[in-house]
């Protein structure tokens, strides 16, 4: 007890359904694991441009796969995902520049609202159910006016560049700062591996032999993984 | 008790490190979950060609990411993964055609050996940075898996026959028909429905679909059914 919380940065874009899944899982675990979750609104279009990657949905077989994967994961992770009717228009034409600038402004002026407003935006794009995030009209208007200011534009650029510097080629990206090391994990499907790195696997699988890396975990136990023994 | 085991098809190529991870996890769970695991040797190069996809390692940032991802997952899943020194040569120049034809022949003649021989080929290329493209390399893997030299030689002679070439082609086409754009692909047949899952990171979702318990990538052996 009294261990310093480990910082996790989550780089995300509301245009990205997998970002929503990663976001919800980490929001749930931020009150369970000893972590400090920093939300980082990022522009996925910027990541794609900088890395030379392209949206997976541009490959027909991946687009077909995505539909099912998002549907099944939505059920399993309990996030009310619905593929938008005109998916290509949403992703490729409309994009998320204003939305992500808006979230950047929220993060600068009212960071305590960032989680809820982000969720509300995902609900609009990726779900039929939309709730209000509880922001007053005045607050929202004020922030909307800010989105085309250099301050906000630059902040979104900086965050996107930071993600690129960590090696991002897509989103979501979770960056875990642990014992002087930095681990970049891509996708919403690396949360179990994240638990392994944080040394909290035994919370997920209490009946299994501990096999976390040989570092002190939350409760002071050392992992005793056979593979780490092979290395020693 | 007495429920019919659900069929899972695992399409894999030994050139694919993520295929190895998926393979080991499913081999562990095949004695725990009520499933019938069918191993399907497939050619990843054929999947790429047919789908219009390209190996992720061709994008520099993905190549960099893969190195770390494979290393960390190897630790977490407890599979002794090591990136080959000349990774691009292994993946793009040497490939896996002979190895996958050999596994196809093993599956046709001695299916009970398929799991072990597959594992020995992965151990060569993805753990000890050893060749899997030369005949002697493939023989060595087969012998390590417990095959006699005679048996292994016999199968090696078959790999250029139309029978074996066509079987590998058929399996690769089957994976493509399921919508594959890469490997590993796990196809679960459940209650008249077919679910195709891509990657070694959909095993928890698979458990959810099967109504089975997910106990992480290294489940306790004591739960194994006899």
CSV table of C-alpha atoms in Angstrom, one decimal:
chain,number,residue,atom,x,y,z
A,1,UNK,CA,0.0,0.0,0.0
A,2,UNK,CA,1.2,3.5,-0.8
A,3,UNK,CA,2.9,2.4,-4.0
A,4,UNK,CA,3.1,5.1,-6.6
A,5,UNK,CA,0.3,4.7,-9.3
A,6,UNK,CA,1.8,3.8,-12.7
A,7,UNK,CA,0.9,6.3,-15.5
A,8,UNK,CA,-0.9,4.9,-18.5
A,9,UNK,CA,-1.5,7.2,-21.5
A,10,UNK,CA,-4.4,6.3,-23.7
A,11,UNK,CA,-4.2,7.9,-27.2
A,12,UNK,CA,-7.6,7.6,-28.9
A,13,UNK,CA,-9.9,9.0,-31.5
A,14,UNK,CA,-13.7,8.8,-31.4
A,15,UNK,CA,-13.7,7.8,-35.0
A,16,UNK,CA,-12.0,4.5,-34.0
A,17,UNK,CA,-14.4,1.8,-32.6
A,18,UNK,CA,-11.5,-0.2,-31.1
A,19,UNK,CA,-10.5,3.0,-29.3
A,20,UNK,CA,-13.9,3.0,-27.6
A,21,UNK,CA,-13.4,-0.6,-26.5
A,22,UNK,CA,-10.0,0.1,-25.0
A,23,UNK,CA,-11.2,3.3,-23.4
A,24,UNK,CA,-14.1,1.6,-21.6
A,25,UNK,CA,-12.0,-1.3,-20.4
A,26,UNK,CA,-9.3,1.1,-19.0
A,27,UNK,CA,-12.0,3.4,-17.5
A,28,UNK,CA,-13.3,0.3,-15.6
A,29,UNK,CA,-9.8,-0.7,-14.4
A,30,UNK,CA,-8.6,2.7,-13.4
A,31,UNK,CA,-10.5,2.2,-10.1
A,32,UNK,CA,-9.2,-1.3,-9.6
A,33,UNK,CA,-5.6,-1.3,-10.7
A,34,UNK,CA,-3.0,1.1,-9.2
A,35,UNK,CA,-2.8,3.3,-12.3
A,36,UNK,CA,-3.1,6.9,-13.3
A,37,UNK,CA,-5.0,7.0,-16.5
A,38,UNK,CA,-4.2,10.0,-18.8
A,39,UNK,CA,-6.6,10.4,-21.7
A,40,UNK,CA,-5.0,11.8,-24.8
A,41,UNK,CA,-7.3,12.9,-27.6
A,42,UNK,CA,-5.5,12.1,-30.9
A,43,UNK,CA,-6.2,12.4,-34.6
A,44,UNK,CA,-6.2,9.0,-36.2
A,45,UNK,CA,-6.0,10.5,-39.7
A,46,UNK,CA,-2.7,12.2,-38.6
A,47,UNK,CA,-1.4,8.8,-37.3
A,48,UNK,CA,-2.2,7.2,-40.7
A,49,UNK,CA,-0.5,10.0,-42.7
A,50,UNK,CA,2.6,10.0,-40.6
A,51,UNK,CA,3.1,6.3,-40.4
A,52,UNK,CA,2.3,5.5,-44.0
A,53,UNK,CA,-0.4,3.1,-42.9
A,54,UNK,CA,-4.0,3.1,-44.2
A,55,UNK,CA,-7.4,2.4,-42.5
A,56,UNK,CA,-7.9,-1.4,-42.4
A,57,UNK,CA,-11.4,-0.9,-43.7
A,58,UNK,CA,-10.0,0.0,-47.1
A,59,UNK,CA,-9.1,-3.7,-47.7
A,60,UNK,CA,-12.4,-5.4,-48.5
A,61,UNK,CA,-11.8,-8.6,-46.5
A,62,UNK,CA,-10.8,-6.6,-43.5
A,63,UNK,CA,-13.9,-4.4,-43.8
A,64,UNK,CA,-16.0,-7.5,-43.8
A,65,UNK,CA,-14.2,-8.9,-40.8
A,66,UNK,CA,-14.4,-5.7,-38.9
A,67,UNK,CA,-18.1,-5.6,-38.9
A,68,UNK,CA,-18.4,-8.9,-37.2
A,69,UNK,CA,-15.5,-8.4,-34.9
A,70,UNK,CA,-16.9,-5.0,-33.6
A,71,UNK,CA,-20.3,-6.6,-33.1
A,72,UNK,CA,-19.0,-9.6,-31.1
A,73,UNK,CA,-16.5,-7.5,-29.1
A,74,UNK,CA,-19.3,-5.0,-28.4
A,75,UNK,CA,-21.3,-7.9,-26.8
A,76,UNK,CA,-18.4,-9.4,-25.0
A,77,UNK,CA,-17.0,-6.1,-23.6
A,78,UNK,CA,-20.6,-4.8,-23.1
A,79,UNK,CA,-20.3,-1.6,-25.1
A,80,UNK,CA,-23.4,-0.8,-27.3
A,81,UNK,CA,-21.7,-0.8,-30.7
A,82,UNK,CA,-23.5,-0.4,-33.9
A,83,UNK,CA,-21.9,-0.1,-37.3
A,84,UNK,CA,-23.0,3.2,-38.8
A,85,UNK,CA,-25.1,2.7,-42.0
A,86,UNK,CA,-22.8,4.7,-44.2
A,87,UNK,CA,-19.6,3.6,-42.6
A,88,UNK,CA,-17.3,4.7,-45.4
A,89,UNK,CA,-18.8,8.2,-45.5
A,90,UNK,CA,-18.3,8.5,-41.7
A,91,UNK,CA,-14.7,7.3,-41.7
A,92,UNK,CA,-13.3,8.6,-44.9
A,93,UNK,CA,-15.3,11.7,-45.8
A,94,UNK,CA,-16.6,13.2,-42.6
A,95,UNK,CA,-13.7,12.2,-40.3
A,96,UNK,CA,-13.2,13.5,-36.8
A,97,UNK,CA,-11.2,16.7,-36.9
A,98,UNK,CA,-13.7,19.0,-35.2
A,99,UNK,CA,-14.6,16.3,-32.7
A,100,UNK,CA,-11.0,15.7,-31.7
A,101,UNK,CA,-10.3,19.4,-31.5
A,102,UNK,CA,-13.3,19.8,-29.3
A,103,UNK,CA,-12.1,17.1,-27.0
A,104,UNK,CA,-8.6,18.7,-27.0
A,105,UNK,CA,-10.3,22.0,-25.8
A,106,UNK,CA,-12.3,20.0,-23.2
A,107,UNK,CA,-9.1,18.5,-21.9
A,108,UNK,CA,-7.4,21.9,-21.7
A,109,UNK,CA,-10.3,23.7,-20.0
A,110,UNK,CA,-12.5,21.1,-18.2
A,111,UNK,CA,-10.4,17.9,-18.0
A,112,UNK,CA,-12.9,16.4,-15.5
A,113,UNK,CA,-15.5,16.3,-18.4
A,114,UNK,CA,-13.2,14.6,-20.9
A,115,UNK,CA,-14.3,11.0,-20.2
A,116,UNK,CA,-18.0,11.8,-20.4
A,117,UNK,CA,-17.8,13.9,-23.5
A,118,UNK,CA,-15.6,11.4,-25.3
A,119,UNK,CA,-18.1,8.7,-24.5
A,120,UNK,CA,-21.0,10.9,-25.7
A,121,UNK,CA,-19.2,11.4,-29.0
A,122,UNK,CA,-18.6,7.6,-29.4
A,123,UNK,CA,-22.3,7.0,-28.7
A,124,UNK,CA,-23.2,9.4,-31.5
A,125,UNK,CA,-20.9,7.8,-34.1
A,126,UNK,CA,-20.8,4.2,-33.0
A,127,UNK,CA,-24.1,3.6,-31.2
A,128,UNK,CA,-27.7,4.4,-31.8
A,129,UNK,CA,-28.2,5.2,-28.1
A,130,UNK,CA,-27.0,8.7,-27.3
A,131,UNK,CA,-27.1,10.3,-23.9
A,132,UNK,CA,-26.3,13.8,-22.9
A,133,UNK,CA,-22.9,14.2,-21.3
A,134,UNK,CA,-24.1,16.8,-18.9
A,135,UNK,CA,-22.2,19.8,-20.2
A,136,UNK,CA,-24.1,23.1,-20.1
A,137,UNK,CA,-24.9,24.7,-23.5
A,138,UNK,CA,-22.8,27.7,-22.6
A,139,UNK,CA,-19.8,25.5,-21.7
A,140,UNK,CA,-20.2,23.6,-24.9
A,141,UNK,CA,-20.6,26.7,-27.1
A,142,UNK,CA,-17.5,28.3,-25.5
A,143,UNK,CA,-15.4,25.3,-26.3
A,144,UNK,CA,-16.8,25.0,-29.8
A,145,UNK,CA,-15.6,28.5,-30.4
A,146,UNK,CA,-12.1,27.5,-29.3
A,147,UNK,CA,-11.6,24.6,-31.7
A,148,UNK,CA,-10.2,26.7,-34.6
A,149,UNK,CA,-7.8,28.6,-32.4
A,150,UNK,CA,-4.0,27.9,-32.9
A,151,UNK,CA,-3.8,26.9,-29.2
A,152,UNK,CA,-6.2,24.0,-29.6
A,153,UNK,CA,-5.1,23.0,-33.2
A,154,UNK,CA,-1.5,22.8,-32.0
A,155,UNK,CA,-2.3,20.8,-28.9
A,156,UNK,CA,-4.0,18.2,-31.0
A,157,UNK,CA,-1.1,18.2,-33.4
A,158,UNK,CA,1.4,17.7,-30.5
A,159,UNK,CA,-0.6,14.9,-29.0
A,160,UNK,CA,-0.8,13.2,-32.4
A,161,UNK,CA,3.0,13.6,-32.8
A,162,UNK,CA,3.6,12.2,-29.3
A,163,UNK,CA,1.7,9.1,-30.3
A,164,UNK,CA,3.7,8.9,-33.5
A,165,UNK,CA,6.9,9.2,-31.5
A,166,UNK,CA,5.9,6.2,-29.4
A,167,UNK,CA,5.6,4.3,-32.7
A,168,UNK,CA,1.9,4.4,-33.4
A,169,UNK,CA,0.5,3.3,-36.8
A,170,UNK,CA,-3.1,3.3,-35.6
A,171,UNK,CA,-5.3,3.7,-32.5
A,172,UNK,CA,-5.9,3.0,-29.7
A,173,UNK,CA,-2.4,3.1,-28.3
A,174,UNK,CA,-1.8,2.6,-24.6
A,175,UNK,CA,1.5,3.7,-23.2
A,176,UNK,CA,2.5,2.2,-19.9
A,177,UNK,CA,5.3,3.9,-17.9
A,178,UNK,CA,6.7,1.2,-15.6
A,179,UNK,CA,10.0,1.1,-13.6
A,180,UNK,CA,11.7,3.5,-16.0
A,181,UNK,CA,10.5,1.6,-19.0
A,182,UNK,CA,8.0,2.6,-21.6
A,183,UNK,CA,5.7,0.0,-23.2
A,184,UNK,CA,3.6,0.9,-26.2
A,185,UNK,CA,0.6,-1.4,-26.7
A,186,UNK,CA,-1.6,-1.2,-29.8
A,187,UNK,CA,-5.2,-2.2,-30.0
A,188,UNK,CA,-8.0,-2.9,-27.5
A,189,UNK,CA,-6.9,-6.5,-27.3
A,190,UNK,CA,-3.7,-6.0,-25.3
A,191,UNK,CA,-5.3,-5.4,-21.9
A,192,UNK,CA,-4.5,-8.8,-20.6
A,193,UNK,CA,-0.9,-8.3,-21.7
A,194,UNK,CA,-1.0,-4.9,-19.9
A,195,UNK,CA,-2.2,-6.7,-16.8
A,196,UNK,CA,0.8,-9.0,-17.1
A,197,UNK,CA,3.2,-6.1,-17.4
A,198,UNK,CA,1.6,-4.3,-14.4
A,199,UNK,CA,2.0,-7.5,-12.4
A,200,UNK,CA,-1.7,-7.9,-11.8
A,201,UNK,CA,-2.5,-11.1,-13.7
A,202,UNK,CA,-3.3,-12.9,-10.5
A,203,UNK,CA,-6.3,-10.7,-10.1
A,204,UNK,CA,-7.6,-11.8,-13.4
A,205,UNK,CA,-6.7,-15.5,-13.0
A,206,UNK,CA,-6.5,-16.3,-9.3
A,207,UNK,CA,-6.4,-20.0,-9.9
A,208,UNK,CA,-3.4,-20.0,-12.2
A,209,UNK,CA,0.3,-20.1,-11.4
A,210,UNK,CA,1.7,-16.6,-11.3
A,211,UNK,CA,3.7,-15.9,-14.4
A,212,UNK,CA,4.1,-12.2,-14.4
A,213,UNK,CA,7.5,-10.7,-15.2
A,214,UNK,CA,10.1,-10.9,-12.4
A,215,UNK,CA,9.3,-7.5,-10.9
A,216,UNK,CA,7.5,-6.6,-7.7
A,217,UNK,CA,3.7,-6.6,-8.4
A,218,UNK,CA,1.1,-4.5,-6.6
A,219,UNK,CA,1.0,-6.8,-3.6
A,220,UNK,CA,4.7,-7.3,-3.4
A,221,UNK,CA,4.8,-10.8,-4.9
A,222,UNK,CA,7.4,-11.7,-7.5
A,223,UNK,CA,6.4,-13.5,-10.6
A,224,UNK,CA,8.0,-16.9,-11.1
A,225,UNK,CA,7.5,-17.5,-14.8
A,226,UNK,CA,9.4,-20.5,-16.2
A,227,UNK,CA,10.4,-18.4,-19.2
A,228,UNK,CA,12.0,-15.7,-16.9
A,229,UNK,CA,13.9,-18.5,-15.2
A,230,UNK,CA,15.2,-19.6,-18.6
A,231,UNK,CA,16.6,-16.1,-19.2
A,232,UNK,CA,18.3,-16.0,-15.8
B,1,UNK,CA,-22.1,-34.7,-20.1
B,2,UNK,CA,-22.2,-36.2,-23.5
B,3,UNK,CA,-22.5,-32.9,-25.3
B,4,UNK,CA,-21.1,-33.0,-28.8
B,5,UNK,CA,-17.7,-31.4,-28.9
B,6,UNK,CA,-17.7,-28.2,-31.0
B,7,UNK,CA,-15.3,-28.2,-34.0
B,8,UNK,CA,-12.6,-25.6,-34.2
B,9,UNK,CA,-10.5,-25.3,-37.3
B,10,UNK,CA,-7.1,-23.6,-36.9
B,11,UNK,CA,-5.6,-22.4,-40.1
B,12,UNK,CA,-1.9,-21.6,-39.6
B,13,UNK,CA,1.5,-21.3,-41.2
B,14,UNK,CA,4.8,-21.9,-39.3
B,15,UNK,CA,6.2,-18.7,-40.9
B,16,UNK,CA,3.7,-16.8,-38.7
B,17,UNK,CA,4.7,-16.1,-35.1
B,18,UNK,CA,1.2,-15.2,-34.1
B,19,UNK,CA,0.0,-18.5,-35.5
B,20,UNK,CA,2.4,-20.2,-33.0
B,21,UNK,CA,0.9,-18.3,-30.1
B,22,UNK,CA,-2.7,-19.2,-31.2
B,23,UNK,CA,-1.7,-22.8,-31.8
B,24,UNK,CA,-0.1,-23.3,-28.3
B,25,UNK,CA,-3.1,-21.7,-26.5
B,26,UNK,CA,-5.6,-23.9,-28.4
B,27,UNK,CA,-3.5,-27.0,-27.9
B,28,UNK,CA,-3.6,-26.3,-24.1
B,29,UNK,CA,-7.4,-25.7,-24.1
B,30,UNK,CA,-8.3,-28.7,-26.3
B,31,UNK,CA,-8.1,-30.9,-23.2
B,32,UNK,CA,-10.1,-28.4,-21.1
B,33,UNK,CA,-12.8,-27.2,-23.4
B,34,UNK,CA,-15.4,-29.4,-25.1
B,35,UNK,CA,-13.9,-28.9,-28.5
B,36,UNK,CA,-12.5,-30.9,-31.4
B,37,UNK,CA,-9.4,-29.1,-32.7
B,38,UNK,CA,-8.7,-29.6,-36.4
B,39,UNK,CA,-5.3,-28.3,-37.4
B,40,UNK,CA,-5.2,-26.9,-41.0
B,41,UNK,CA,-1.7,-26.3,-42.5
B,42,UNK,CA,-2.1,-23.2,-44.7
B,43,UNK,CA,0.1,-21.0,-46.8
B,44,UNK,CA,0.2,-17.4,-45.6
B,45,UNK,CA,1.7,-16.2,-48.8
B,46,UNK,CA,-1.4,-17.5,-50.6
B,47,UNK,CA,-3.7,-15.7,-48.2
B,48,UNK,CA,-1.9,-12.5,-48.8
B,49,UNK,CA,-2.0,-12.9,-52.5
B,50,UNK,CA,-5.7,-13.7,-52.6
B,51,UNK,CA,-6.9,-11.0,-50.2
B,52,UNK,CA,-4.8,-8.2,-51.6
B,53,UNK,CA,-3.2,-7.7,-48.1
B,54,UNK,CA,0.5,-7.5,-47.4
B,55,UNK,CA,2.7,-8.7,-44.5
B,56,UNK,CA,2.5,-6.1,-41.7
B,57,UNK,CA,6.2,-6.1,-41.4
B,58,UNK,CA,6.5,-4.3,-44.7
B,59,UNK,CA,5.3,-1.1,-42.9
B,60,UNK,CA,8.3,0.1,-40.8
B,61,UNK,CA,6.4,1.2,-37.8
B,62,UNK,CA,4.5,-2.1,-37.7
B,63,UNK,CA,7.8,-4.1,-38.1
B,64,UNK,CA,9.2,-2.2,-35.1
B,65,UNK,CA,6.1,-2.8,-33.1
B,66,UNK,CA,6.0,-6.5,-34.0
B,67,UNK,CA,9.4,-7.2,-32.5
B,68,UNK,CA,8.3,-6.0,-29.1
B,69,UNK,CA,4.8,-7.4,-29.3
B,70,UNK,CA,6.2,-10.9,-30.1
B,71,UNK,CA,8.7,-10.7,-27.3
B,72,UNK,CA,6.2,-9.7,-24.7
B,73,UNK,CA,3.5,-12.1,-25.8
B,74,UNK,CA,6.1,-14.9,-25.9
B,75,UNK,CA,6.7,-14.2,-22.2
B,76,UNK,CA,3.1,-13.9,-21.3
B,77,UNK,CA,1.9,-17.0,-23.3
B,78,UNK,CA,5.1,-18.9,-22.2
B,79,UNK,CA,6.3,-19.7,-25.7
B,80,UNK,CA,10.1,-19.3,-26.3
B,81,UNK,CA,9.9,-16.8,-29.1
B,82,UNK,CA,13.0,-15.2,-30.6
B,83,UNK,CA,13.0,-12.9,-33.6
B,84,UNK,CA,15.3,-14.3,-36.3
B,85,UNK,CA,18.3,-12.1,-37.0
B,86,UNK,CA,17.5,-11.7,-40.7
B,87,UNK,CA,13.8,-11.5,-40.4
B,88,UNK,CA,13.1,-10.1,-43.8
B,89,UNK,CA,15.1,-12.8,-45.5
B,90,UNK,CA,13.2,-15.5,-43.5
B,91,UNK,CA,9.8,-14.1,-44.3
B,92,UNK,CA,10.1,-12.6,-47.7
B,93,UNK,CA,12.8,-14.6,-49.4
B,94,UNK,CA,12.8,-18.1,-48.0
B,95,UNK,CA,9.2,-18.4,-47.1
B,96,UNK,CA,7.4,-21.6,-46.0
B,97,UNK,CA,6.3,-23.4,-49.1
B,98,UNK,CA,8.2,-26.7,-48.5
B,99,UNK,CA,7.5,-26.7,-44.8
B,100,UNK,CA,3.7,-26.2,-45.3
B,101,UNK,CA,3.6,-28.9,-48.0
B,102,UNK,CA,5.5,-31.2,-45.6
B,103,UNK,CA,2.9,-30.5,-42.9
B,104,UNK,CA,0.1,-31.1,-45.4
B,105,UNK,CA,1.7,-34.5,-46.2
B,106,UNK,CA,2.0,-35.3,-42.4
B,107,UNK,CA,-1.7,-34.4,-42.0
B,108,UNK,CA,-2.6,-36.8,-44.8
B,109,UNK,CA,-0.5,-39.7,-43.8
B,110,UNK,CA,0.2,-39.4,-40.0
B,111,UNK,CA,-2.2,-36.8,-38.6
B,112,UNK,CA,-1.3,-37.8,-35.0
B,113,UNK,CA,2.2,-36.4,-35.6
B,114,UNK,CA,1.0,-33.0,-37.0
B,115,UNK,CA,1.0,-31.1,-33.7
B,116,UNK,CA,4.5,-32.2,-32.8
B,117,UNK,CA,6.1,-31.7,-36.2
B,118,UNK,CA,4.4,-28.2,-36.5
B,119,UNK,CA,5.8,-27.3,-33.1
B,120,UNK,CA,9.3,-28.4,-34.1
B,121,UNK,CA,9.2,-26.3,-37.3
B,122,UNK,CA,8.2,-23.2,-35.2
B,123,UNK,CA,11.0,-24.0,-32.7
B,124,UNK,CA,13.5,-23.9,-35.6
B,125,UNK,CA,12.4,-20.7,-37.3
B,126,UNK,CA,10.8,-18.7,-34.4
B,127,UNK,CA,12.9,-19.8,-31.4
B,128,UNK,CA,16.4,-21.0,-32.6
B,129,UNK,CA,16.7,-18.9,-35.8
B,130,UNK,CA,17.2,-22.0,-37.9
B,131,UNK,CA,16.3,-22.7,-41.5
B,132,UNK,CA,13.1,-24.4,-42.4
B,133,UNK,CA,13.4,-24.2,-46.2
B,134,UNK,CA,16.0,-26.9,-47.0
B,135,UNK,CA,15.1,-30.6,-47.0
B,136,UNK,CA,17.6,-31.4,-44.3
B,137,UNK,CA,16.0,-28.7,-42.0
B,138,UNK,CA,12.5,-30.2,-42.4
B,139,UNK,CA,13.8,-33.7,-41.8
B,140,UNK,CA,15.6,-32.6,-38.7
B,141,UNK,CA,12.3,-31.1,-37.4
B,142,UNK,CA,10.3,-34.3,-38.2
B,143,UNK,CA,12.9,-36.5,-36.4
B,144,UNK,CA,12.9,-34.2,-33.4
B,145,UNK,CA,9.2,-34.7,-33.3
B,146,UNK,CA,9.7,-38.4,-33.0
B,147,UNK,CA,9.4,-39.5,-36.6
B,148,UNK,CA,11.7,-42.1,-38.0
B,149,UNK,CA,14.1,-41.0,-40.7
B,150,UNK,CA,12.4,-43.4,-43.1
B,151,UNK,CA,8.9,-42.0,-42.4
B,152,UNK,CA,10.2,-38.4,-42.7
B,153,UNK,CA,12.1,-39.1,-46.0
B,154,UNK,CA,9.0,-40.8,-47.4
B,155,UNK,CA,6.9,-37.7,-46.7
B,156,UNK,CA,9.5,-35.4,-48.0
B,157,UNK,CA,9.4,-37.2,-51.3
B,158,UNK,CA,5.7,-36.6,-51.5
B,159,UNK,CA,5.8,-32.8,-51.1
B,160,UNK,CA,6.1,-32.2,-54.9
B,161,UNK,CA,3.3,-34.5,-55.8
B,162,UNK,CA,0.0,-33.0,-57.2
B,163,UNK,CA,-1.9,-34.6,-54.4
B,164,UNK,CA,0.0,-32.7,-51.7
B,165,UNK,CA,0.3,-29.5,-53.6
B,166,UNK,CA,-3.5,-29.5,-54.3
B,167,UNK,CA,-4.4,-30.2,-50.7
B,168,UNK,CA,-2.4,-27.2,-49.5
B,169,UNK,CA,-4.0,-25.1,-52.1
B,170,UNK,CA,-7.5,-26.3,-51.1
B,171,UNK,CA,-6.9,-25.6,-47.4
B,172,UNK,CA,-5.6,-22.1,-48.3
B,173,UNK,CA,-8.6,-21.5,-50.4
B,174,UNK,CA,-10.9,-22.7,-47.6
B,175,UNK,CA,-9.3,-20.1,-45.3
B,176,UNK,CA,-9.9,-17.4,-48.0
B,177,UNK,CA,-13.5,-18.5,-48.3
B,178,UNK,CA,-13.9,-17.9,-44.6
B,179,UNK,CA,-12.7,-14.4,-45.2
B,180,UNK,CA,-9.0,-14.7,-44.1
B,181,UNK,CA,-6.7,-11.8,-44.9
B,182,UNK,CA,-3.9,-13.2,-42.7
B,183,UNK,CA,-3.2,-16.0,-40.2
B,184,UNK,CA,-3.9,-17.5,-37.7
B,185,UNK,CA,-7.6,-17.9,-38.4
B,186,UNK,CA,-9.7,-19.9,-36.0
B,187,UNK,CA,-13.1,-21.0,-37.3
B,188,UNK,CA,-15.6,-22.1,-34.7
B,189,UNK,CA,-18.6,-24.1,-35.7
B,190,UNK,CA,-21.4,-23.5,-33.2
B,191,UNK,CA,-25.1,-24.3,-33.3
B,192,UNK,CA,-25.2,-24.1,-37.1
B,193,UNK,CA,-23.2,-20.8,-37.2
B,194,UNK,CA,-19.7,-20.3,-38.3
B,195,UNK,CA,-17.5,-17.7,-36.6
B,196,UNK,CA,-14.1,-16.7,-38.1
B,197,UNK,CA,-11.7,-15.1,-35.7
B,198,UNK,CA,-8.4,-13.6,-36.8
B,199,UNK,CA,-5.3,-13.4,-34.7
B,200,UNK,CA,-4.0,-15.1,-31.5
B,201,UNK,CA,-5.7,-12.4,-29.5
B,202,UNK,CA,-9.3,-13.5,-29.9
B,203,UNK,CA,-9.1,-16.5,-27.6
B,204,UNK,CA,-11.0,-14.8,-24.8
B,205,UNK,CA,-13.7,-13.9,-27.3
B,206,UNK,CA,-13.7,-17.5,-28.5
B,207,UNK,CA,-14.3,-18.7,-24.9
B,208,UNK,CA,-17.2,-16.3,-24.7
B,209,UNK,CA,-18.7,-17.7,-27.9
B,210,UNK,CA,-18.2,-21.3,-26.8
B,211,UNK,CA,-19.7,-20.6,-23.3
B,212,UNK,CA,-16.4,-21.9,-21.9
B,213,UNK,CA,-14.2,-20.4,-19.2
B,214,UNK,CA,-11.1,-18.3,-20.2
B,215,UNK,CA,-8.3,-18.9,-17.7
B,216,UNK,CA,-5.6,-16.9,-19.6
B,217,UNK,CA,-3.0,-18.3,-22.0
B,218,UNK,CA,-1.5,-20.7,-19.5
B,219,UNK,CA,-4.5,-22.5,-18.0
B,220,UNK,CA,-3.8,-24.8,-15.0
B,221,UNK,CA,-3.3,-28.4,-16.1
B,222,UNK,CA,-5.2,-29.8,-13.2
B,223,UNK,CA,-8.4,-28.8,-14.9
B,224,UNK,CA,-7.6,-31.0,-17.8
B,225,UNK,CA,-10.4,-33.5,-18.7
B,226,UNK,CA,-9.3,-37.1,-18.9
